[in-house]
């Protein structure tokens, strides 16, 4: 999600909460509002960002109560929670506005949506080393989850080259392509990605003048692998895990 779109959405959601007031407490309205705010924060800042986590952990009910607790106390607790949530939204708006428009020229739809959500905050802050390293980490982790966490001969967890060699093997369930030449090509891309990029960017901080171009190159290759898996094996992948 681009910064400008996220800012607009968060402002609208804040206005919605202020206009609804106590009526927002109705189950369907509140569930919808909370889910939409959390979705925007996650896509704009990332699920691990402290503001996203603060919103997720925010309480809208009393921590201690008895059978005789009046409804007015519940209402005050709820409105207090909404007030804190709006404060978190204000902080997110400030951060997004301060981040500038470094990602505005990037078409987020050009990348795998889960991968983009994971690295977008690093793109916004122009932390290109983190874009490259987090792409390498995320792609390997996501491929492992999607494809059922395959094991080696001795039951060990497969990593890096071995993971892609197993998953994209010619006789594997998730081989990519339609014929032998394509199977080998996609397996080479997967293994090459983790050997040439993953091992470097996960264990070293690279200082290079073309860091941005390099980071988007890593992002592109990682996205290509995930995109092809979704396209060809989407019905068989464990996408919800």
Coordinates of C-alpha atoms in Angstrom, one line a residue:
X1 CA 0.0 0.0 0.0
X2 CA 1.4 3.4 -1.0
X3 CA 1.9 6.0 1.7
X4 CA -0.7 8.4 0.2
X5 CA -3.4 5.8 0.0
X6 CA -2.6 4.6 3.6
X7 CA -2.8 8.2 4.9
X8 CA -6.2 8.8 3.2
X9 CA -7.6 5.5 4.5
X10 CA -6.4 6.1 8.1
X11 CA -7.9 9.6 8.1
X12 CA -11.2 8.3 6.9
X13 CA -11.2 5.5 9.5
X14 CA -10.4 8.0 12.3
X15 CA -13.2 10.2 11.2
X16 CA -15.6 7.2 11.1
X17 CA -14.8 6.4 14.7
X18 CA -15.3 10.0 15.8
X19 CA -18.6 10.3 14.0
X20 CA -20.0 7.0 15.2
X21 CA -19.0 7.6 18.9
X22 CA -20.8 5.0 21.2
X23 CA -22.6 3.5 18.2
X24 CA -19.3 2.0 17.1
X25 CA -19.6 -0.4 20.0
X26 CA -22.2 -2.4 18.1
X27 CA -20.5 -5.7 17.3
X28 CA -20.6 -5.6 13.5
X29 CA -19.6 -2.0 13.2
X30 CA -16.7 -2.3 15.6
X31 CA -15.4 -5.6 14.2
X32 CA -15.4 -4.0 10.7
X33 CA -13.7 -0.8 11.8
X34 CA -11.0 -2.5 13.8
X35 CA -10.3 -5.0 11.1
X36 CA -10.0 -2.3 8.4
X37 CA -7.6 -0.2 10.6
X38 CA -5.4 -3.2 11.4
X39 CA -5.3 -4.1 7.7
X40 CA -4.2 -0.7 6.7
X41 CA -1.5 -0.5 9.4
X42 CA -0.2 -3.9 8.5
X43 CA 0.0 -3.2 4.8
X44 CA 1.5 0.3 5.3
X45 CA 3.9 -0.3 8.2
X46 CA 4.2 -4.1 8.6
X47 CA 2.8 -6.4 11.2
X48 CA 5.8 -6.2 13.4
X49 CA 5.9 -2.4 13.5
X50 CA 5.4 -1.1 17.1
X51 CA 2.4 1.0 16.1
X52 CA 0.7 -2.0 14.4
X53 CA 1.4 -4.1 17.5
X54 CA 0.1 -1.3 19.8
X55 CA -3.1 -1.2 17.9
X56 CA -3.5 -5.0 18.0
X57 CA -2.9 -5.1 21.7
X58 CA -5.2 -2.1 22.5
X59 CA -8.0 -2.9 24.9
X60 CA -11.6 -1.7 24.5
X61 CA -13.0 -3.3 27.7
X62 CA -12.6 -3.3 31.4
X63 CA -9.7 -5.4 32.8
X64 CA -11.6 -6.0 36.1
X65 CA -15.4 -6.1 36.5
X66 CA -18.2 -7.7 38.6
X67 CA -21.7 -8.7 37.9
X68 CA -22.8 -5.3 39.1
X69 CA -20.6 -3.3 36.9
X70 CA -22.8 -0.7 35.2
X71 CA -23.1 -0.5 31.4
X72 CA -21.8 3.1 31.6
X73 CA -18.5 1.8 32.9
X74 CA -18.2 -0.5 29.9
X75 CA -19.1 2.4 27.6
X76 CA -16.4 4.6 29.1
X77 CA -13.8 1.8 28.8
X78 CA -14.8 1.2 25.1
X79 CA -14.6 4.9 24.3
X80 CA -11.2 5.1 26.1
X81 CA -10.0 2.3 23.9
X82 CA -11.2 4.0 20.7
X83 CA -9.5 7.2 21.9
X84 CA -6.2 5.3 22.4
X85 CA -6.7 3.7 18.9
X86 CA -7.1 7.1 17.3
X87 CA -3.9 8.2 19.0
X88 CA -2.1 5.3 17.4
X89 CA -3.6 6.2 14.1
X90 CA -2.3 9.8 14.6
X91 CA 1.1 8.4 15.3
X92 CA 1.0 6.2 12.1
X93 CA -0.2 9.2 10.1
X94 CA 2.8 11.2 11.3
X95 CA 5.2 8.4 10.5
X96 CA 3.8 7.9 7.0
X97 CA 3.9 11.6 6.3
X98 CA 7.5 11.9 7.6
X99 CA 8.5 8.9 5.5
X100 CA 7.8 11.1 2.5
X101 CA 7.0 9.7 -0.9
X102 CA 10.0 7.5 -1.6
X103 CA 7.6 4.5 -2.3
X104 CA 5.0 6.5 -4.3
X105 CA 6.6 5.8 -7.6
X106 CA 6.7 2.1 -6.9
X107 CA 3.8 0.0 -8.2
X108 CA 3.2 -2.4 -5.3
X109 CA 1.0 -4.6 -7.5
X110 CA 4.2 -5.5 -9.4
X111 CA 5.4 -7.6 -6.4
X112 CA 4.0 -10.6 -4.5
X113 CA 1.6 -9.0 -2.0
X114 CA 2.8 -10.8 1.1
X115 CA 6.4 -10.1 0.3
X116 CA 5.7 -6.4 -0.4
X117 CA 3.8 -6.1 2.9
X118 CA 6.9 -7.5 4.7
X119 CA 9.5 -5.2 3.2
X120 CA 7.4 -2.0 2.5
X121 CA 8.4 -0.2 5.6
X122 CA 12.1 -0.7 4.7
X123 CA 11.4 0.7 1.2
X124 CA 9.7 3.7 2.8
X125 CA 12.7 4.4 5.0
X126 CA 15.1 3.7 2.1
X127 CA 16.8 1.0 4.2
X128 CA 18.0 -0.9 1.1
X129 CA 20.1 -3.4 2.9
X130 CA 17.1 -4.5 5.0
X131 CA 15.0 -4.8 1.8
X132 CA 17.5 -7.3 0.3
X133 CA 18.1 -9.3 3.5
X134 CA 14.4 -9.4 4.5
X135 CA 13.4 -10.5 1.0
X136 CA 15.9 -13.4 1.2
X137 CA 14.7 -14.5 4.6
X138 CA 11.0 -14.1 3.8
X139 CA 11.1 -15.9 0.5
X140 CA 12.8 -19.0 2.0
X141 CA 10.5 -19.0 5.0
X142 CA 7.3 -18.6 2.9
X143 CA 8.4 -21.3 0.4
X144 CA 9.0 -23.7 3.2
X145 CA 5.6 -23.0 4.8
X146 CA 3.7 -23.1 1.5
X147 CA 5.2 -26.4 0.5
X148 CA 4.7 -28.3 3.7
X149 CA 8.1 -27.9 5.4
X150 CA 9.9 -30.7 3.6
X151 CA 12.6 -32.6 5.4
X152 CA 16.0 -34.1 4.4
X153 CA 16.8 -37.8 4.4
X154 CA 17.6 -37.7 8.1
X155 CA 14.5 -35.7 9.0
X156 CA 16.4 -32.4 9.3
X157 CA 14.9 -29.0 8.3
X158 CA 16.1 -28.1 4.8
X159 CA 17.5 -24.6 4.3
X160 CA 18.9 -22.6 1.4
X161 CA 20.0 -24.5 -1.7
X162 CA 18.8 -27.9 -0.3
X163 CA 15.3 -26.5 0.3
X164 CA 14.9 -25.3 -3.2
X165 CA 16.5 -28.4 -4.7
X166 CA 14.0 -30.6 -2.9
X167 CA 10.9 -28.5 -3.6
X168 CA 11.6 -27.8 -7.2
X169 CA 13.0 -31.2 -8.1
X170 CA 11.9 -32.7 -11.4
X171 CA 9.8 -35.4 -9.6
X172 CA 8.6 -33.0 -6.9
X173 CA 5.0 -31.9 -6.4
X174 CA 5.8 -28.2 -6.7
X175 CA 8.2 -28.3 -9.7
X176 CA 7.7 -25.2 -11.8
X177 CA 7.2 -25.1 -15.6
X178 CA 5.6 -27.5 -18.1
X179 CA 8.6 -29.6 -19.3
X180 CA 12.0 -30.8 -18.2
X181 CA 13.9 -27.7 -19.5
X182 CA 11.6 -25.4 -17.6
X183 CA 11.7 -27.5 -14.4
X184 CA 15.5 -27.2 -14.4
X185 CA 15.4 -23.5 -15.1
X186 CA 13.1 -22.7 -12.3
X187 CA 15.1 -25.0 -9.9
X188 CA 18.2 -23.1 -10.9
X189 CA 16.5 -19.8 -10.2
X190 CA 15.5 -21.0 -6.7
X191 CA 18.8 -22.4 -5.8
X192 CA 20.7 -19.5 -7.4
X193 CA 18.6 -17.0 -5.4
X194 CA 19.5 -18.5 -2.1
X195 CA 23.1 -19.2 -3.0
X196 CA 24.0 -15.9 -4.7
X197 CA 21.7 -13.5 -2.8
X198 CA 20.4 -15.2 0.4
X199 CA 23.7 -16.3 1.8
X200 CA 25.3 -12.9 1.2
X201 CA 22.5 -10.6 2.4
X202 CA 21.5 -12.6 5.4
X203 CA 25.0 -12.7 6.9
X204 CA 26.7 -9.5 5.7
X205 CA 26.0 -5.8 5.5
X206 CA 26.8 -4.7 2.0
X207 CA 28.0 -1.1 1.3
X208 CA 27.5 -0.3 -2.3
X209 CA 26.6 2.8 -4.3
X210 CA 23.9 1.0 -6.2
X211 CA 22.2 -0.3 -3.1
X212 CA 18.7 0.7 -4.1
X213 CA 18.9 -0.9 -7.6
X214 CA 20.4 -4.0 -6.1
X215 CA 17.6 -4.2 -3.4
X216 CA 14.9 -4.0 -6.0
X217 CA 16.6 -6.7 -8.0
X218 CA 16.6 -9.0 -5.1
X219 CA 13.0 -8.1 -4.4
X220 CA 12.1 -8.8 -8.1
X221 CA 13.7 -12.3 -8.1
X222 CA 12.1 -13.2 -4.8
X223 CA 8.7 -12.0 -6.0
X224 CA 9.1 -14.0 -9.2
X225 CA 9.6 -17.2 -7.3
X226 CA 6.5 -16.7 -5.1
X227 CA 4.4 -15.4 -8.0
X228 CA 5.1 -18.5 -10.0
X229 CA 4.3 -20.8 -7.1
X230 CA 1.0 -19.0 -6.6
X231 CA 0.2 -19.2 -10.3
X232 CA 1.0 -22.8 -10.9
X233 CA 0.4 -24.5 -7.5
X234 CA -1.9 -22.1 -5.7
X235 CA -4.6 -24.7 -4.9
X236 CA -2.0 -27.0 -3.4
X237 CA 0.0 -24.5 -1.3
X238 CA -0.6 -24.1 2.4
X239 CA -1.3 -20.3 1.9
X240 CA -3.3 -19.9 5.1
X241 CA -0.7 -21.2 7.5

